[in-house]
Coordinates of C-alpha atoms and ligand atoms in Angstrom, one line a residue:
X287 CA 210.6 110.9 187.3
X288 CA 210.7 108.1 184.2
X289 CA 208.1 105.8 183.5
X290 CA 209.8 102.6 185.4
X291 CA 210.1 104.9 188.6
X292 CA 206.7 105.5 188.9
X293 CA 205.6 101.7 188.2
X294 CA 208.5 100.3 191.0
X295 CA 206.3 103.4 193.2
X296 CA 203.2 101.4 192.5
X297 CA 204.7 97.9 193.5
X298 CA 205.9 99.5 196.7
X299 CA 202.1 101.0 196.9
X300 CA 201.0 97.6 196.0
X301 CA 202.9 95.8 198.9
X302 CA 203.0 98.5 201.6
X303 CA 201.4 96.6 204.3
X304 CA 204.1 93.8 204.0
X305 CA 206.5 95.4 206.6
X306 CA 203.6 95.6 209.3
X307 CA 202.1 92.6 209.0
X308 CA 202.4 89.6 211.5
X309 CA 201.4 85.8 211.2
X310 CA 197.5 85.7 211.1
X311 CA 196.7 89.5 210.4
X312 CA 194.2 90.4 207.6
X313 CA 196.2 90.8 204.1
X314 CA 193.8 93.2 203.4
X315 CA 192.8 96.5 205.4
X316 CA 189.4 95.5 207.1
X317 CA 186.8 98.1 207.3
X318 CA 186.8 99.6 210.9
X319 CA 183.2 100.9 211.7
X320 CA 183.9 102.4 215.4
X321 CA 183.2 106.3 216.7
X322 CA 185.4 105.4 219.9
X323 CA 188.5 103.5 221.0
X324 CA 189.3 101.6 223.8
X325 CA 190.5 104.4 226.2
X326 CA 191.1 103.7 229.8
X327 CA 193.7 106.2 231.5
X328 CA 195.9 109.1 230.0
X329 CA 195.1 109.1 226.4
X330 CA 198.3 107.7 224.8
X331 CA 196.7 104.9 222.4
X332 CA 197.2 106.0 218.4
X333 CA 193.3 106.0 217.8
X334 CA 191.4 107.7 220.0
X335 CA 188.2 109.2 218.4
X336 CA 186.7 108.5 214.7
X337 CA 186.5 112.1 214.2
X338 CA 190.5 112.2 214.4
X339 CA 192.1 108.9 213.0
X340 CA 190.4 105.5 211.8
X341 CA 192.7 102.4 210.6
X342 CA 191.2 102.4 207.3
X343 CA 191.8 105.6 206.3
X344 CA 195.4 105.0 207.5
X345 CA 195.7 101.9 205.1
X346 CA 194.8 104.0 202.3
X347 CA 197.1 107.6 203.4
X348 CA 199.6 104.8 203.6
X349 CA 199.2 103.5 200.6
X350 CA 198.6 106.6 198.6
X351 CA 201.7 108.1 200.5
X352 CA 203.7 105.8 199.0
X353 CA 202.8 106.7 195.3
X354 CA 202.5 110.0 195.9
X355 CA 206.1 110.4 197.8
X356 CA 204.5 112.5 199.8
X357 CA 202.6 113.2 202.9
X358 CA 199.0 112.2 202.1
X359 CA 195.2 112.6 203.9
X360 CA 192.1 111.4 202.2
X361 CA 188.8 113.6 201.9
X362 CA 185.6 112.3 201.6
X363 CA 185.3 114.4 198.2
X364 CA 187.8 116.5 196.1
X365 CA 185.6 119.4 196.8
X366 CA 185.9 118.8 200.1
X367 CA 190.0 118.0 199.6
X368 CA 189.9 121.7 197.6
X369 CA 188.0 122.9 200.5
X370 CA 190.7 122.3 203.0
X371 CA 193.5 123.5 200.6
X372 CA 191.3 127.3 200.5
X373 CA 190.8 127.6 204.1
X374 CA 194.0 127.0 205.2
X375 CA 196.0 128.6 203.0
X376 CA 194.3 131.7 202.3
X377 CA 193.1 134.9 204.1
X378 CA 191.7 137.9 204.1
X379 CA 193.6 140.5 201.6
X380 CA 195.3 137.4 199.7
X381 CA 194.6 136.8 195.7
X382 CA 194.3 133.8 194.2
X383 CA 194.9 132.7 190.5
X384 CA 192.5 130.0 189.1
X385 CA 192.5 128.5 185.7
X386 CA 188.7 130.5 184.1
X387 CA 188.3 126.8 181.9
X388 CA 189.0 124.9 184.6
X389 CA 186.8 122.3 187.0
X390 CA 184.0 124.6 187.4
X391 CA 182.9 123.8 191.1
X392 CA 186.4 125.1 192.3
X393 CA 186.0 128.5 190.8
X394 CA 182.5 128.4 192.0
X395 CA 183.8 127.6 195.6
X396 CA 186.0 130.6 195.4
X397 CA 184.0 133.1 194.1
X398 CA 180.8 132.3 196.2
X399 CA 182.7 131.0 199.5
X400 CA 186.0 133.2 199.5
X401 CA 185.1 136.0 198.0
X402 CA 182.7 137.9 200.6
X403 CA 185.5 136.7 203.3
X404 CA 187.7 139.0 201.2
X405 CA 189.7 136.6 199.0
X406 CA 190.2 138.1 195.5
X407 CA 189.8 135.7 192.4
X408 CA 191.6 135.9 189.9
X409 CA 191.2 133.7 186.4
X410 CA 193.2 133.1 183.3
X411 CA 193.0 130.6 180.7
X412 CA 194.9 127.6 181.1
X413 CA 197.0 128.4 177.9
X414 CA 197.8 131.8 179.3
X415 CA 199.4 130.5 182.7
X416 CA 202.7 130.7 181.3
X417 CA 202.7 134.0 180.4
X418 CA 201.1 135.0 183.6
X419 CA 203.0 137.7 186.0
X420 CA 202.7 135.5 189.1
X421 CA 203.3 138.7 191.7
X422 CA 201.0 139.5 194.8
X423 CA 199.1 136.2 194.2
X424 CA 199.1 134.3 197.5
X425 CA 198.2 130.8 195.9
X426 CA 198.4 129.3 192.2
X427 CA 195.9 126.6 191.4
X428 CA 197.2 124.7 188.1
X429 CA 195.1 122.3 186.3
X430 CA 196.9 120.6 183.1
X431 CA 194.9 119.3 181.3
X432 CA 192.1 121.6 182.1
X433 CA 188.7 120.4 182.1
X434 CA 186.7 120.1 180.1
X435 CA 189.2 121.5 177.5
X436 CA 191.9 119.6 177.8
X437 CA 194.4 122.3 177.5
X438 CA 198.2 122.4 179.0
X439 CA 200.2 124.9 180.7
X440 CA 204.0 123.8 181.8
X441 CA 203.6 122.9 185.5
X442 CA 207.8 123.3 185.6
X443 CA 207.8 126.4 184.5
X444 CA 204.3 127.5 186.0
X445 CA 205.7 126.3 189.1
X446 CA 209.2 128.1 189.1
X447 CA 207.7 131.5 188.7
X448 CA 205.0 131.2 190.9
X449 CA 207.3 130.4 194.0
X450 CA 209.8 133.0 192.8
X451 CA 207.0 135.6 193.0
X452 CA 206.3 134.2 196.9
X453 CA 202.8 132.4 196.0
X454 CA 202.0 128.6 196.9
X455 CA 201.5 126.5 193.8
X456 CA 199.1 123.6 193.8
X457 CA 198.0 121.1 190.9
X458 CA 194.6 119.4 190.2
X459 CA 196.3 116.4 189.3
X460 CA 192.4 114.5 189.4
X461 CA 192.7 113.8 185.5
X462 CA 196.3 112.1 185.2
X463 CA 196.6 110.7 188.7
X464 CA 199.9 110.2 190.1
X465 CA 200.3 107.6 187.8
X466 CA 200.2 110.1 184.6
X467 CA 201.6 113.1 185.8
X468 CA 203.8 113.9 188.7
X469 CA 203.3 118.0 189.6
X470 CA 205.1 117.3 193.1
X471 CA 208.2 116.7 191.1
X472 CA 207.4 119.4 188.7
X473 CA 208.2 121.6 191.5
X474 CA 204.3 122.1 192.6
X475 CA 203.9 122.6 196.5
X476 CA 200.8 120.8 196.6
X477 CA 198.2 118.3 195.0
X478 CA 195.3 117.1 194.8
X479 CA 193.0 114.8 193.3
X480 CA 189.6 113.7 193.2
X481 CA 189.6 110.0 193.4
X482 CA 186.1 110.0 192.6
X483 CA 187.4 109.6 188.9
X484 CA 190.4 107.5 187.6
X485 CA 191.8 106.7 190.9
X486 CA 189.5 104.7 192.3
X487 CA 187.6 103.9 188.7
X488 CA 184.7 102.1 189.6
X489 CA 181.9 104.8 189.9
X490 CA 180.7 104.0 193.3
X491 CA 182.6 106.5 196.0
X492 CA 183.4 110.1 195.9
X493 CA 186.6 110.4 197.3
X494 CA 190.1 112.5 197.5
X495 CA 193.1 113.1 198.2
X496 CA 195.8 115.6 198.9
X497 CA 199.6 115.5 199.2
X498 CA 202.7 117.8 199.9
X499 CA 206.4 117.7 201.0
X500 CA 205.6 120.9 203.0
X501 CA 205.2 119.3 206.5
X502 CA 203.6 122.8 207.5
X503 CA 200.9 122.9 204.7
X504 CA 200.1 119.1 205.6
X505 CA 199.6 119.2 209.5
X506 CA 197.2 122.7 209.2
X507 CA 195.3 120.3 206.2
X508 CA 195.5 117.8 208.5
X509 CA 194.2 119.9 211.1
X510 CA 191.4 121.3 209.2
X511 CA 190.0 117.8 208.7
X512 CA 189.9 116.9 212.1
X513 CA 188.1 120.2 213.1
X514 CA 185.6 120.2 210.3
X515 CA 184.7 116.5 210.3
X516 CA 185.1 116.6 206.8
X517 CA 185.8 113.3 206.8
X518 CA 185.6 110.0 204.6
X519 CA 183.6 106.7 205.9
X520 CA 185.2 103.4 206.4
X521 CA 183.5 101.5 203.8
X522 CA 184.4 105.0 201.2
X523 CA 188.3 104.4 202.1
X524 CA 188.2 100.5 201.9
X525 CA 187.0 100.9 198.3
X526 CA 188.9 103.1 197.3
X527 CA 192.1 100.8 198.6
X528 CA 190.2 98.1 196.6
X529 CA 189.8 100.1 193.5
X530 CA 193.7 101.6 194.1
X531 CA 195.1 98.0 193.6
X532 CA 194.3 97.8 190.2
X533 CA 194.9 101.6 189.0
X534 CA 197.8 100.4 187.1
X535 CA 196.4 97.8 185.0
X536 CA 193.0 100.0 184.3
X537 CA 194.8 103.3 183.8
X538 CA 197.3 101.7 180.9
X539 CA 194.3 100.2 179.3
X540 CA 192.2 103.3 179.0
X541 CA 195.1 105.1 178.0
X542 CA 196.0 102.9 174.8
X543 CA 192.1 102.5 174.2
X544 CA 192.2 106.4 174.1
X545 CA 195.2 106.9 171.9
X546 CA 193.9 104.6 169.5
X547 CA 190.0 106.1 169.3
X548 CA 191.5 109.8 169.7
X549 CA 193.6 109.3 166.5
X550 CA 190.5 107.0 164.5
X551 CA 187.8 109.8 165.5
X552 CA 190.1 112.4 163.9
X553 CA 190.0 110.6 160.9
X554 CA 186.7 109.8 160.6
X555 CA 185.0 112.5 158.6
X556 CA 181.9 113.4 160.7
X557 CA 183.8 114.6 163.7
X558 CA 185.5 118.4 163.2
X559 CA 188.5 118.7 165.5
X560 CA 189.8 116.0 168.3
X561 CA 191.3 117.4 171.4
X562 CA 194.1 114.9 173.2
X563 CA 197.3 115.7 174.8
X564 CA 198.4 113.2 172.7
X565 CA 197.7 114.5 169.7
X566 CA 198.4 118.0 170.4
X567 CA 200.5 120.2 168.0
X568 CA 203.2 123.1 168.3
X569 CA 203.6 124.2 171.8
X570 CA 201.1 121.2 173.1
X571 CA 202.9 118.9 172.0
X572 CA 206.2 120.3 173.6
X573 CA 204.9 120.7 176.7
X574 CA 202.7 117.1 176.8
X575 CA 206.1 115.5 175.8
X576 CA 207.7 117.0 179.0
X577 CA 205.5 116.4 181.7
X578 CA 202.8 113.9 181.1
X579 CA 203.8 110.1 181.2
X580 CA 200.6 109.5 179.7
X581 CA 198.0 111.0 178.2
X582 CA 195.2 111.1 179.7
X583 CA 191.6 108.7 179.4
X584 CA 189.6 111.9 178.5
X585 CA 189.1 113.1 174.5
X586 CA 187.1 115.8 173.5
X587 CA 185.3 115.3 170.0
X588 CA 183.6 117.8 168.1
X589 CA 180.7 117.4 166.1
X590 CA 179.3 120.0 163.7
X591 CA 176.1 120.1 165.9
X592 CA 174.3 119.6 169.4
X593 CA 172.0 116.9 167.5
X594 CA 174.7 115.0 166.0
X595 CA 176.5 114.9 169.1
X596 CA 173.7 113.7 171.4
X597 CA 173.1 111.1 168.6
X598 CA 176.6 109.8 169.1
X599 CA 176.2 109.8 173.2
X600 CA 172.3 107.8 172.8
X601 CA 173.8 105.2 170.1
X602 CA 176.8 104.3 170.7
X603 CA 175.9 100.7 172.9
X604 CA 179.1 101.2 175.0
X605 CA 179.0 104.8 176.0
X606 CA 177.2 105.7 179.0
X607 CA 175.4 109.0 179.0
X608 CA 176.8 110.5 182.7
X609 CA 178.4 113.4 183.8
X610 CA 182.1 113.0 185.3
X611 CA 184.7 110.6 184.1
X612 CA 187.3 107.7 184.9
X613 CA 185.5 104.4 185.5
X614 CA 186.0 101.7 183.7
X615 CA 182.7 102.1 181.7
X616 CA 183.2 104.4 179.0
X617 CA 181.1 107.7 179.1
X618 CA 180.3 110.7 177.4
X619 CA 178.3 114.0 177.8
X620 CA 178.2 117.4 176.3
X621 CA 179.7 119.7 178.4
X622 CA 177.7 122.8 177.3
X623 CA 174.7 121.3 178.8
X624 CA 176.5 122.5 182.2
X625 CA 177.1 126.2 181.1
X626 CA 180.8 125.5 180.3
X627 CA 182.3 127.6 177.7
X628 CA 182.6 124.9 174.8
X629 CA 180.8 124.7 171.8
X630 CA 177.2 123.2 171.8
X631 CA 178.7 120.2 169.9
X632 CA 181.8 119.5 172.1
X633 CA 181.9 115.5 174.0
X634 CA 184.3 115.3 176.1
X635 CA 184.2 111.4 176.1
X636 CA 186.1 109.2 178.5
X637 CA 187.3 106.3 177.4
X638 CA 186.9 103.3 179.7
X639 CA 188.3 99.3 179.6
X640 CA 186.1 98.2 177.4
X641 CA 188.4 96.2 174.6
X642 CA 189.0 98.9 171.9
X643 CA 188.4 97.0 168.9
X644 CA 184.5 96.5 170.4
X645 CA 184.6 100.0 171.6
X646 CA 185.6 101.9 168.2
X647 CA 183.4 99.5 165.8
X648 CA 180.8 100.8 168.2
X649 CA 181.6 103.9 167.4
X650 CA 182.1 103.5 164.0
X651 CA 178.8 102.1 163.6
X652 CA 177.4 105.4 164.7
X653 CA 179.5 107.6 163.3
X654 CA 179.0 106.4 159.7
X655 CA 175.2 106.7 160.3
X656 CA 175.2 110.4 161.4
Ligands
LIG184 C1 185.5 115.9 189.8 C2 186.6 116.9 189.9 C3 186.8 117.6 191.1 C4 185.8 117.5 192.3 O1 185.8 116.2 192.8 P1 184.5 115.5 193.6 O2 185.1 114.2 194.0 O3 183.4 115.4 192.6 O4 184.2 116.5 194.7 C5 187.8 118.5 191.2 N1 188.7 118.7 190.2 C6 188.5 118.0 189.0 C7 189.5 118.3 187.9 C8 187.5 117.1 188.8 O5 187.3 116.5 187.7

């Protein structure tokens, strides 16, 4: 899918409601707060129990549904989105592939949660996936870029082998959002994404989402939800639709503001090595070209040590020292501080809305001090 496509997808996403609206309904989804529905008689009426359905969470599957092109629900967390995508799709005897540098928590889910049910794990890095002999693996799990890493595999090709070899391929699309990367179309059977980040991009809800054109996969997702109460609130979906309505704008704004500070902090001669998908080399590049219609909000810098590094996080006025990424603040942290296997002085930096002019003298300012 081109880059117009996928913006005419947003308007549609932007304007879904249009075709159910009548005179003197709320523009806007309001925030339902009930547990129960009026329920007299046989129970035909669409909502019936909070635990099952709840209009605002429609307004945003709807939404989303739209831009995905796909079947969507909404978790109240991408862990708890990942969750669901586990437990229904895997069982006893099966093996699954996950990325070893990928989001941490998932392989942690797998090997602490799975495993003693008799799931077996297994991990290769991100750049290996192509390379990978996909047979007796029951389900795939892609995430390109990887992160913290920020390393690619080729979801097309990733894809086509894994379903040839009879496994279920699903991507972490949580750093690209449909918006910057389309794995459905790349021939992945599922995706998900934690809308905790870009998606909604405000920091102030954890949130999910996952989508598939396989109606099976969908309904026992869907069914897992309903049956686990793993569910998001009202007020978590409605902001989410808020912060949804203005993904376009932010995302294309923290991508250029990250283009332009990823190629300035590789020239700047405190900072060793840059890693962005945009400024990737040999088979990167290649692949980046292929399948990502942007590249990403997320750079990792690398300074010669853990000092300089935290110096650059504490003195930089615009960067705010938190963990995760996305929101329209710009943030940064060292990922080692976690456990994760980068080097001491690796940021992985996520570049917010801030005007990039501001931003990078910030930056500057610090970096020439260093
Ligand atoms: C943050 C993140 C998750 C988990 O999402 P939560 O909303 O924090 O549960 C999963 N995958 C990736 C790639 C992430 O960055």
């Amino acid at each position: 899918m081109s880059d117009p496509d996928v913006l005419s997808l947003f308007c549609r996403c932007l304007h879904h409601a249009a075709d159910r609206l009548q005179p003197g309904d709320p523009a806007e989804p309001p925030i339902v707060a009930s547990s129960v529905y009026f329920l007299p008689g046989e129970p035909t009426a669409v909502h019936q129990y909070g635990r099952w359905t709840n209009p605002t969470w429609s307004a945003l599957e709807e939404a989303l549904s739209v831009l995905e092109d796909a079947e969507t629900i909404v978790f109240p967390s991408g862990m708890a989105a990942i969750t669901a995508i586990f437990y229904t799709q895997l069982k006893t005897g099966d093996r699954v592939l996950l990325p070893s540098d990928g989001y941490y928590t998932t392989r942690a889910l797998a090997e602490k949660h799975l495993a003693p049910f008799g799931v077996s794990v297994v991990t290769r890095v991100t750049t290996d996936y192509d390379a990978t002999d996909f047979s007796d693996l029951r389900l795939v799990w892609v995430e390109s870029p990887s992160n913290p890493g920020l390393d690619l595999c080729d979801i097309r090709n990733v894809a086509m082998k894994a379903k040839q070899a009879g496994a279920l391929v699903v991507a972490d699309n949580t750093t690209l959002t449909p918006l910057g990367q389309r794995p459905l179309d790349l021939g992945a059977d599922v995706v998900v994404c934690s809308d905790t980040k870009v998606l909604n991009g405000h920091s102030d809800v954890l949130s999910a989402h996952v989508a598939s054109r396989n109606v099976g996969v969908i309904a026992r997702i869907r069914d897992w939800r309903t049956h686990t109460g793993a569910i998001p609130g009202p007020f978590e979906a409605w902001l989410v639709h808020r912060g949804l309505e203005s993904l376009e704008v932010r995302f294309d704004r923290m991508c250029r503001n990250a283009e332009t500070i990823a190629r300035r902090l590789m020239e700047h001669p405190k900072v060793q090595d840059v890693r962005f998908p945009g400024l990737a080399s040999g088979a990167a590049q290649a692949i980046a070209a292929k399948q990502m219609l942007r590249f990403g909000t997320m750079i990792g810098v690398m300074f010669a040590s853990k000092e300089q590094a935290e110096r650059f996080i504490d003195e930089c006025k615009f960067i705010r020292p938190t963990t995760s990424f996305g929101g329209v603040h710009s943030s940064a942290e060292r990922r080692a501080r976690w456990g994760d296997n980068v080097p001491d002085g690796y940021v992985r930096l996520s570049v917010g809305c801030e005007p990039a002019e501001v931003l990078w003298s910030d930056m500057k300012r610090v970096l020439d001090s260093l």
